[in-house]
mmCIF file of C-alpha atoms and ligand atoms in Angstrom:
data_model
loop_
_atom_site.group_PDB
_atom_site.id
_atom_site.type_symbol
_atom_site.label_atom_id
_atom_site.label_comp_id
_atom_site.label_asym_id
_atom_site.label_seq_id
_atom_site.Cartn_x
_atom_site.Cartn_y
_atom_site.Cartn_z
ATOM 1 C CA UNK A 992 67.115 103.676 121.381
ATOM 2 C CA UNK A 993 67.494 99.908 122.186
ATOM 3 C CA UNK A 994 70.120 97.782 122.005
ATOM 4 C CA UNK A 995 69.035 96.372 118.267
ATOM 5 C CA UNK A 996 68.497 99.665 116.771
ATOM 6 C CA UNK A 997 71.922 100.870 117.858
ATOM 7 C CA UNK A 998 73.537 97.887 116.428
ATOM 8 C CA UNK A 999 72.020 98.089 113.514
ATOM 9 C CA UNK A 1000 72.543 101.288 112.587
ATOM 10 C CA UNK A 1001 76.185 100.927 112.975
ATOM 11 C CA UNK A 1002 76.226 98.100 110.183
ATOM 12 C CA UNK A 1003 73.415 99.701 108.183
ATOM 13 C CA UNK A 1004 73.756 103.108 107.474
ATOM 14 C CA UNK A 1005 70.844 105.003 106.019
ATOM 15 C CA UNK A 1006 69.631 101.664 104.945
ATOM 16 C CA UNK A 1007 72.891 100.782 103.174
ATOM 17 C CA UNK A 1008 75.358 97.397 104.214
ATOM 18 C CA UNK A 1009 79.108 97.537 102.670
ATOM 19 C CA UNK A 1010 80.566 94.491 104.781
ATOM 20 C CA UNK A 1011 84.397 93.636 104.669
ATOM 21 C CA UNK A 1012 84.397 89.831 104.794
ATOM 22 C CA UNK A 1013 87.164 87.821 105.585
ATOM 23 C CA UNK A 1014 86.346 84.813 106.869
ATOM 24 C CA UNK A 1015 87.845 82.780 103.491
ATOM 25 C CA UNK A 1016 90.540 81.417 105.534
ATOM 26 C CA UNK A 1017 88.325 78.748 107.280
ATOM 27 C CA UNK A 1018 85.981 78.242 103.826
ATOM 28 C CA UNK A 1019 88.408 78.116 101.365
ATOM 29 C CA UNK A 1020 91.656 78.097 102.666
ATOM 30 C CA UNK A 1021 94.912 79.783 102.744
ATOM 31 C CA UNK A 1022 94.828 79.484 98.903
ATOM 32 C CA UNK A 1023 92.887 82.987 98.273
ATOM 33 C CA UNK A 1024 95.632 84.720 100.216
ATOM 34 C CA UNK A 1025 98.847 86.442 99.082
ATOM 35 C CA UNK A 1026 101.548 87.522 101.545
ATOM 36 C CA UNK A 1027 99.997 90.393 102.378
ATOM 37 C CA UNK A 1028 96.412 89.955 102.618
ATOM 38 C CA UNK A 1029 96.943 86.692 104.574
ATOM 39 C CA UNK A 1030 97.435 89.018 107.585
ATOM 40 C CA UNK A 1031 93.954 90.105 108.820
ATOM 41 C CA UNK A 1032 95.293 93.487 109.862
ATOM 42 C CA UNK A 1033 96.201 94.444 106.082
ATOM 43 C CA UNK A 1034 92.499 93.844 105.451
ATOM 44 C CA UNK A 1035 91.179 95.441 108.722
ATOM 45 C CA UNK A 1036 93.445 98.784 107.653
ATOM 46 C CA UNK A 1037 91.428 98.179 104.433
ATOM 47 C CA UNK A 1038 87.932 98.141 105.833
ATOM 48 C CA UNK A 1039 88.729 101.178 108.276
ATOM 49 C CA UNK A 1040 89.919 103.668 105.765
ATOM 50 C CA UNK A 1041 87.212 102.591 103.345
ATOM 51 C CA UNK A 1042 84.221 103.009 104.901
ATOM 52 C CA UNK A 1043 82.863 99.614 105.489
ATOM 53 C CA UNK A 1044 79.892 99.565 107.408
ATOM 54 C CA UNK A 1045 81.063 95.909 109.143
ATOM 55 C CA UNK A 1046 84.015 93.462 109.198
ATOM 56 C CA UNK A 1047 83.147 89.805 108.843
ATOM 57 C CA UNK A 1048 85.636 87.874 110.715
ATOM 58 C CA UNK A 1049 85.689 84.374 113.036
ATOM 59 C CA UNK A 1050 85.970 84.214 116.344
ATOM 60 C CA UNK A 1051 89.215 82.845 116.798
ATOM 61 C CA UNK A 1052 90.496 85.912 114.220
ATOM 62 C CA UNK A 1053 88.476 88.631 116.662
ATOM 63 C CA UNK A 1054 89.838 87.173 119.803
ATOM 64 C CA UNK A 1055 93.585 86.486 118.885
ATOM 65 C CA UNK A 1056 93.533 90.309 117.655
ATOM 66 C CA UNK A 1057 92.001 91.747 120.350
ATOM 67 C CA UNK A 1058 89.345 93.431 116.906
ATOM 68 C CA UNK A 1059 86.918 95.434 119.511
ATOM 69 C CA UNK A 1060 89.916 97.135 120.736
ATOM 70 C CA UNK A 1061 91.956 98.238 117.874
ATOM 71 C CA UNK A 1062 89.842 98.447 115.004
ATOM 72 C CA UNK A 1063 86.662 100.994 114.370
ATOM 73 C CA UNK A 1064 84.998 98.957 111.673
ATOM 74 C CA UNK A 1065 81.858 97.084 113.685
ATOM 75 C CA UNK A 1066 82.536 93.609 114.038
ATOM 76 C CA UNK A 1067 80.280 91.230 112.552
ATOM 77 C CA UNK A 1068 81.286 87.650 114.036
ATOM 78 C CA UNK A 1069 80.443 84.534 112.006
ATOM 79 C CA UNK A 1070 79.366 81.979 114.352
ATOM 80 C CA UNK A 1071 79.681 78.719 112.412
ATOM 81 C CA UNK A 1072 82.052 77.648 109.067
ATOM 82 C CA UNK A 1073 82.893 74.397 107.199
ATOM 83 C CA UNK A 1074 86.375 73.824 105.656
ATOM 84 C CA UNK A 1075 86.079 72.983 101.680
ATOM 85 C CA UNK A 1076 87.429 69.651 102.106
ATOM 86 C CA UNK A 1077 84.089 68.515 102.890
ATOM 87 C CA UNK A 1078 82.425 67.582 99.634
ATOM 88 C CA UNK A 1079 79.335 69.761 98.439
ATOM 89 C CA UNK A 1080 77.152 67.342 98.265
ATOM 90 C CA UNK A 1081 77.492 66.805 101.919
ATOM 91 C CA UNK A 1082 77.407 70.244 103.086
ATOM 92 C CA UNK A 1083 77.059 71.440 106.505
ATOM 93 C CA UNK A 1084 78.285 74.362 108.508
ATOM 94 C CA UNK A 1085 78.888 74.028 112.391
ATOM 95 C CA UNK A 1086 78.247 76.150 115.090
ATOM 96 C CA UNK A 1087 81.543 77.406 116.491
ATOM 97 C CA UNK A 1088 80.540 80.037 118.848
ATOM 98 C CA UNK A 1089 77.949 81.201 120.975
ATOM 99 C CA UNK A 1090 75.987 84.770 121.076
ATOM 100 C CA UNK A 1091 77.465 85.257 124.799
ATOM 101 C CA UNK A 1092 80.949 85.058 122.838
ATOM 102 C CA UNK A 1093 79.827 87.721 120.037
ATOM 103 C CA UNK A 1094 78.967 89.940 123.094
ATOM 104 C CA UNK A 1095 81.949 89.668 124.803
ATOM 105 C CA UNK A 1096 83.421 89.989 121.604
ATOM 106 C CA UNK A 1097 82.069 93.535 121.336
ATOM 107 C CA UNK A 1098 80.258 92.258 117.697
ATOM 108 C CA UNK A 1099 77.430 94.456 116.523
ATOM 109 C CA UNK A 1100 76.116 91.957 114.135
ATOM 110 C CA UNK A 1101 76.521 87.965 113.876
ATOM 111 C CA UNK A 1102 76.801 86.078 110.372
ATOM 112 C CA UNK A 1103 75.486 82.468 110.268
ATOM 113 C CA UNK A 1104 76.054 80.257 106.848
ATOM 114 C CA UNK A 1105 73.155 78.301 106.408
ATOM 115 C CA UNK A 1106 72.983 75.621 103.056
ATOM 116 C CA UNK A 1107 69.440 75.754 102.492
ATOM 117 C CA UNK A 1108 68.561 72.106 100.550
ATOM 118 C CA UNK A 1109 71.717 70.694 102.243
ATOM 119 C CA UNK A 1110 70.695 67.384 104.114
ATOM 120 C CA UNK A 1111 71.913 68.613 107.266
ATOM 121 C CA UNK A 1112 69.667 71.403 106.189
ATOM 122 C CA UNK A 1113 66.956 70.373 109.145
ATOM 123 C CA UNK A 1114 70.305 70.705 111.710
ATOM 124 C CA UNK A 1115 71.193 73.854 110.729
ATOM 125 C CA UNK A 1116 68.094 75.713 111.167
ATOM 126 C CA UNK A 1117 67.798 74.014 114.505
ATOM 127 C CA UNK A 1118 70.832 75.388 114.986
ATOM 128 C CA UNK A 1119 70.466 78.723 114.106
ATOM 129 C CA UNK A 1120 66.934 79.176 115.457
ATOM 130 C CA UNK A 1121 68.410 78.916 119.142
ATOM 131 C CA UNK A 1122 70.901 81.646 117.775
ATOM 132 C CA UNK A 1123 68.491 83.721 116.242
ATOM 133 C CA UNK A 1124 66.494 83.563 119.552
ATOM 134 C CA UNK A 1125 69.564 84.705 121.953
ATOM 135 C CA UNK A 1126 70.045 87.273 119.493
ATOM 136 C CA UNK A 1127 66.495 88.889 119.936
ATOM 137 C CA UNK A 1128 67.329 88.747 124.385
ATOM 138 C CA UNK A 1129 70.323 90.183 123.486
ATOM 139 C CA UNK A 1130 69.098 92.938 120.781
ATOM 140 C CA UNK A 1131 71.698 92.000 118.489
ATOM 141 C CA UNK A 1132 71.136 91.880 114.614
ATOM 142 C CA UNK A 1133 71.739 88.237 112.550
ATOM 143 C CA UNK A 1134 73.493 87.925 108.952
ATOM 144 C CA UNK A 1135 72.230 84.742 107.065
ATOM 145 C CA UNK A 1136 74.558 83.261 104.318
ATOM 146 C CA UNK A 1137 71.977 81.881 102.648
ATOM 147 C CA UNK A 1138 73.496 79.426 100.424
ATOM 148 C CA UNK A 1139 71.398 76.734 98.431
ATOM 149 C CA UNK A 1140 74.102 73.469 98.216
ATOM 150 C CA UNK A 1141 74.066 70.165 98.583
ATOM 151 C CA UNK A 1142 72.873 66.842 97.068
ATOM 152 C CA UNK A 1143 69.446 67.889 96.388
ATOM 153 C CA UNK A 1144 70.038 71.315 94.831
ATOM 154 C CA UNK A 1145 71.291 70.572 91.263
ATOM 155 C CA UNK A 1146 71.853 74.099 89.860
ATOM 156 C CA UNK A 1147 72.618 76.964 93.167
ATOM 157 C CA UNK A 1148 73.130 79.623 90.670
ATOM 158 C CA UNK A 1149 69.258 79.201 89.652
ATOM 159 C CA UNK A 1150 67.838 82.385 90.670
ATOM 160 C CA UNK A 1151 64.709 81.137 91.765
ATOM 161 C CA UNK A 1152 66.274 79.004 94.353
ATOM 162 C CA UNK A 1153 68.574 81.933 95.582
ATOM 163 C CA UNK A 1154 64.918 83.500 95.641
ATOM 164 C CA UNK A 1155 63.495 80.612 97.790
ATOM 165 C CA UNK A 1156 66.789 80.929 100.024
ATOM 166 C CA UNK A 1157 66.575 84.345 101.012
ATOM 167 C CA UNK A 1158 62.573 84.244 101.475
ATOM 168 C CA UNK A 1159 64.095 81.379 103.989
ATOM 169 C CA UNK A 1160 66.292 83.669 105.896
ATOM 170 C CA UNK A 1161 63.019 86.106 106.636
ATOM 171 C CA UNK A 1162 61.396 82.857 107.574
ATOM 172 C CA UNK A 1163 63.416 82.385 109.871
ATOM 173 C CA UNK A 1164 64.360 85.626 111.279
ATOM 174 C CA UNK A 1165 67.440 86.723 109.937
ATOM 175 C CA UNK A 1166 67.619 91.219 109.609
ATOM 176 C CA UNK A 1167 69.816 90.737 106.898
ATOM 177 C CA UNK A 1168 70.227 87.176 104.355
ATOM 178 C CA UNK A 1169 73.375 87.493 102.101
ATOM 179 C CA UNK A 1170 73.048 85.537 98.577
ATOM 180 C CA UNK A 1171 75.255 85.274 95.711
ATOM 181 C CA UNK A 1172 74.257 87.536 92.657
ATOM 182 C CA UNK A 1173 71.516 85.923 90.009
ATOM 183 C CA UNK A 1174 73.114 87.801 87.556
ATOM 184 C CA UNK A 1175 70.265 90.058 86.370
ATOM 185 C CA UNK A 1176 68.251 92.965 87.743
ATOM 186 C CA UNK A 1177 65.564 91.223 87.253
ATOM 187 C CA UNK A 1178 66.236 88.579 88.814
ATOM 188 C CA UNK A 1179 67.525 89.730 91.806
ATOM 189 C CA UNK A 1180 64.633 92.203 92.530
ATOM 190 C CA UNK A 1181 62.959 88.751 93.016
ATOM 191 C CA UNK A 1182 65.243 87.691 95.210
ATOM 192 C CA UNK A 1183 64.930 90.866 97.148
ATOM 193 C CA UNK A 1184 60.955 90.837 97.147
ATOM 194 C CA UNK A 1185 60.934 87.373 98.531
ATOM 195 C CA UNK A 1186 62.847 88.870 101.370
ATOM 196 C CA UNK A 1187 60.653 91.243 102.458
ATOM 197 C CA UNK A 1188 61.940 92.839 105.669
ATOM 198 C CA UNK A 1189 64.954 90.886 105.645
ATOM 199 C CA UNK A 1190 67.478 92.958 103.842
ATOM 200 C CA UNK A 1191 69.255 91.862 101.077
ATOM 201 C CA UNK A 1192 73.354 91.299 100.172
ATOM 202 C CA UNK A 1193 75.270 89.398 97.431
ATOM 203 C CA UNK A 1194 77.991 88.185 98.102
ATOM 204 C CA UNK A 1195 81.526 89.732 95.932
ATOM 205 C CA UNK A 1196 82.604 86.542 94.400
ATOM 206 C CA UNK A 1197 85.419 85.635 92.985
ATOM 207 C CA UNK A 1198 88.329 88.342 91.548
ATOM 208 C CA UNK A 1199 86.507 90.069 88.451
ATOM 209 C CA UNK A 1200 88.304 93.029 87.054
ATOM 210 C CA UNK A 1201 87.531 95.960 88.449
ATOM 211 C CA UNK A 1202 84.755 97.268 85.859
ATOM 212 C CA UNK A 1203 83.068 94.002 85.848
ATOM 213 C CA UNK A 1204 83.007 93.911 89.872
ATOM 214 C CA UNK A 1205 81.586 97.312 89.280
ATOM 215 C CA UNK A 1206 78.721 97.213 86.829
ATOM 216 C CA UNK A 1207 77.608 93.961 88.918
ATOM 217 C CA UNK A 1208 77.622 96.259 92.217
ATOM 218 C CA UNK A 1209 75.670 98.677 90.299
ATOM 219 C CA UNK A 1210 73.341 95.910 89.344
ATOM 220 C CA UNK A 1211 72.953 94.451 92.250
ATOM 221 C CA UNK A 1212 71.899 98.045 93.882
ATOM 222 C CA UNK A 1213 69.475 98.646 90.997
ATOM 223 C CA UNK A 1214 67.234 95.803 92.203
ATOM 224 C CA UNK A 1215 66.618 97.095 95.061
ATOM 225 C CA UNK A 1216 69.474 95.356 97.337
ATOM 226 C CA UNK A 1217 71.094 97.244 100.539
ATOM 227 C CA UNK A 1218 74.460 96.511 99.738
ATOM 228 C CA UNK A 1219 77.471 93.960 99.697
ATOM 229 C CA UNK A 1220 79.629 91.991 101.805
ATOM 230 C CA UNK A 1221 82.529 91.712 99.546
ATOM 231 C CA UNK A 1222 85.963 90.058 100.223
ATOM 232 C CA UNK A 1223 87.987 88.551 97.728
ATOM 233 C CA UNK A 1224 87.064 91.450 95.099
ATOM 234 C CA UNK A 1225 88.187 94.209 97.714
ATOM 235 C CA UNK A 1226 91.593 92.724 98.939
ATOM 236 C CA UNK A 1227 92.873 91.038 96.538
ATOM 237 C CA UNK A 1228 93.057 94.132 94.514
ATOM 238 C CA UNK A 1229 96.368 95.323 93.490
ATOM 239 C CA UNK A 1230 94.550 98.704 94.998
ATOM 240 C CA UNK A 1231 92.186 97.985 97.591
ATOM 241 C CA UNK A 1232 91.447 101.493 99.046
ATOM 242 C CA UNK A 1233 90.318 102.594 95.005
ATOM 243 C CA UNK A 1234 87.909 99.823 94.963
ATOM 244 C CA UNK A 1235 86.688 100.423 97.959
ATOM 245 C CA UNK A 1236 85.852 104.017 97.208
ATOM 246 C CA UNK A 1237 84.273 103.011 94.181
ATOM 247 C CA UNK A 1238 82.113 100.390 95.691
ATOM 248 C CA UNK A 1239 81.099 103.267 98.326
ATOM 249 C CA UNK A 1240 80.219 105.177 96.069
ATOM 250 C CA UNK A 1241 77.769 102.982 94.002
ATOM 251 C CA UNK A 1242 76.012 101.578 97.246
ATOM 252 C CA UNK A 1243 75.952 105.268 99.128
ATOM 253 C CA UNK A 1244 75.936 107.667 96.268
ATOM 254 C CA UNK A 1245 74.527 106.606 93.161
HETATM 255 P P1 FBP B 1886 83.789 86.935 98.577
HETATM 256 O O1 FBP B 1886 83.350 88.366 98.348
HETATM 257 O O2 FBP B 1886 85.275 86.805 98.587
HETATM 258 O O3 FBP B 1886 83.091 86.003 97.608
HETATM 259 O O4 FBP B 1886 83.338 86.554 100.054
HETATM 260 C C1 FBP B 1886 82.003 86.334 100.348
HETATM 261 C C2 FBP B 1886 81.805 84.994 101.043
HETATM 262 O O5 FBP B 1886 80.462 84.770 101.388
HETATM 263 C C3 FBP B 1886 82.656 84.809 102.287
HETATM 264 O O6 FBP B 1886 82.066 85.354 103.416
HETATM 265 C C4 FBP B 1886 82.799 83.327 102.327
HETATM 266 O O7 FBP B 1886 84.008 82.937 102.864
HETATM 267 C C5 FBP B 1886 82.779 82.918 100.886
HETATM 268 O O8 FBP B 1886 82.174 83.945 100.159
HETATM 269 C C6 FBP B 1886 82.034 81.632 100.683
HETATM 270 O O9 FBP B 1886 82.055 81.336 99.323
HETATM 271 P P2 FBP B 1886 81.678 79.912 98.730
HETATM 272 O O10 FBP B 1886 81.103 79.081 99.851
HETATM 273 O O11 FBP B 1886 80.673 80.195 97.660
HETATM 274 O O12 FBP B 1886 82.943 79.373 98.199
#
């Protein structure tokens, strides 16, 4: 087995993707933490006993914690962010690591945001074309955020531009393009047929209770989707590791 297929298999299991994300702190801000869950161990504890298939983290989180070392969740390393301060309209996400450092980093997967429509849209698939061709020498899998913001893109919840975003992320080589949910089954199997071979995530959103976080999971699945990276909905529950379960369950079981 190559390098690639043993990667991926850690973060996709029979063909199913339940990623622990946590790298809010750099895109929003401490503002979606409490005072426990603004410790990334809490969260790493989280993803370990819950059966997430990857932990989504930045650099500087996986290097001051020494992740490889103490935690069995695969690491999935974002390798560029933006702070919120910068306005939407203006959108752009920078490169803050290299694949060398995702290697070294013992990562089995790297995440890359990219605002498709942005007008620093052209920059970041420069940018993430010399990623996505390091990745390939090195046989490790890419994530795309594929997030339609910016000037130009009046509505990003329209589902046929979160369609055109993730038929991007195929286009330009990503394994796996996360989107945020079109709210329909319908919908989103478009989203996921525009992908093609690139395999398709939503994104958890913002805190829903848990039976609305559920029926979208279920949704989501039902199209035709491999799974979730989910943060905010998973540990900023008042019970994480019941959530989690649940979520497991829909994506592996049902
Ligand atoms: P959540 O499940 O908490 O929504 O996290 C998913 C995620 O993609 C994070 O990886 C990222 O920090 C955040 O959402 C970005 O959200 P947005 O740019 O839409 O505010």
């Amino acid at each position: 087995m190559g390098e690639f297929e043993k990667r991926f298999g850690k973060i996709c299991r029979k063909g199913k993707i339940m990623l622990c994300a946590m790298d809010q702190g750099m895109e929003h801000g401490p503002r979606d933490f409490n005072e426990k869950n603004i410790n990334p161990e809490y969260v790493f504890k989280i993803a370990d006993k819950g059966g997430f298939t990857g932990m989504v983290v930045q650099k500087g989180i996986a290097y001051k914690y020494d992740y490889a070392n103490h935690w069995k969740t695969p690491l999935v390393l974002k390798l560029n962010g933006r702070t919120e301060i910068v306005p939407k309209d203006e959108v752009y996400s920078a490169p803050l690591g290299t694949v060398k450092d995702a290697i070294k980093l013992e990562a089995d997967a790297i995440g890359y945001t990219i605002y498709v429509g942005s007008p620093h849209e052209a920059q970041m698939f420069r940018e993430f074309a010399q990623i996505q061709s390091e990745a390939m020498d090195y046989g490790i899998p890419t994530i795309v955020w594929a997030y339609p913001r910016g000037r130009y893109v009046p509505d990003e919840k329209r589902p046929e531009v979160i369609a055109y975003a993730a038929r991007v992320a195929l286009e330009l080589g990503a394994d796996v393009t996360k989107v945020n949910y079109t709210g329909s089954v319908e919908s989103f199997r478009k989203v996921v047929e525009a992908a093609q071979r690139t395999r398709v995530i939503s994104s958890g959103g913002s805190k829903l209770t848990d039976a609305e976080f559920l029926a979208k999971a279920r949704e989501v699945m039902r199209a035709g989707a491999a799974g979730f990276a989910v943060g905010r909905n998973v540990w900023q529950n008042k019970d994480p590791m019941k959530i989690s379960k649940e979520l497991h369950k829909v994506i592996f079981k049902d």
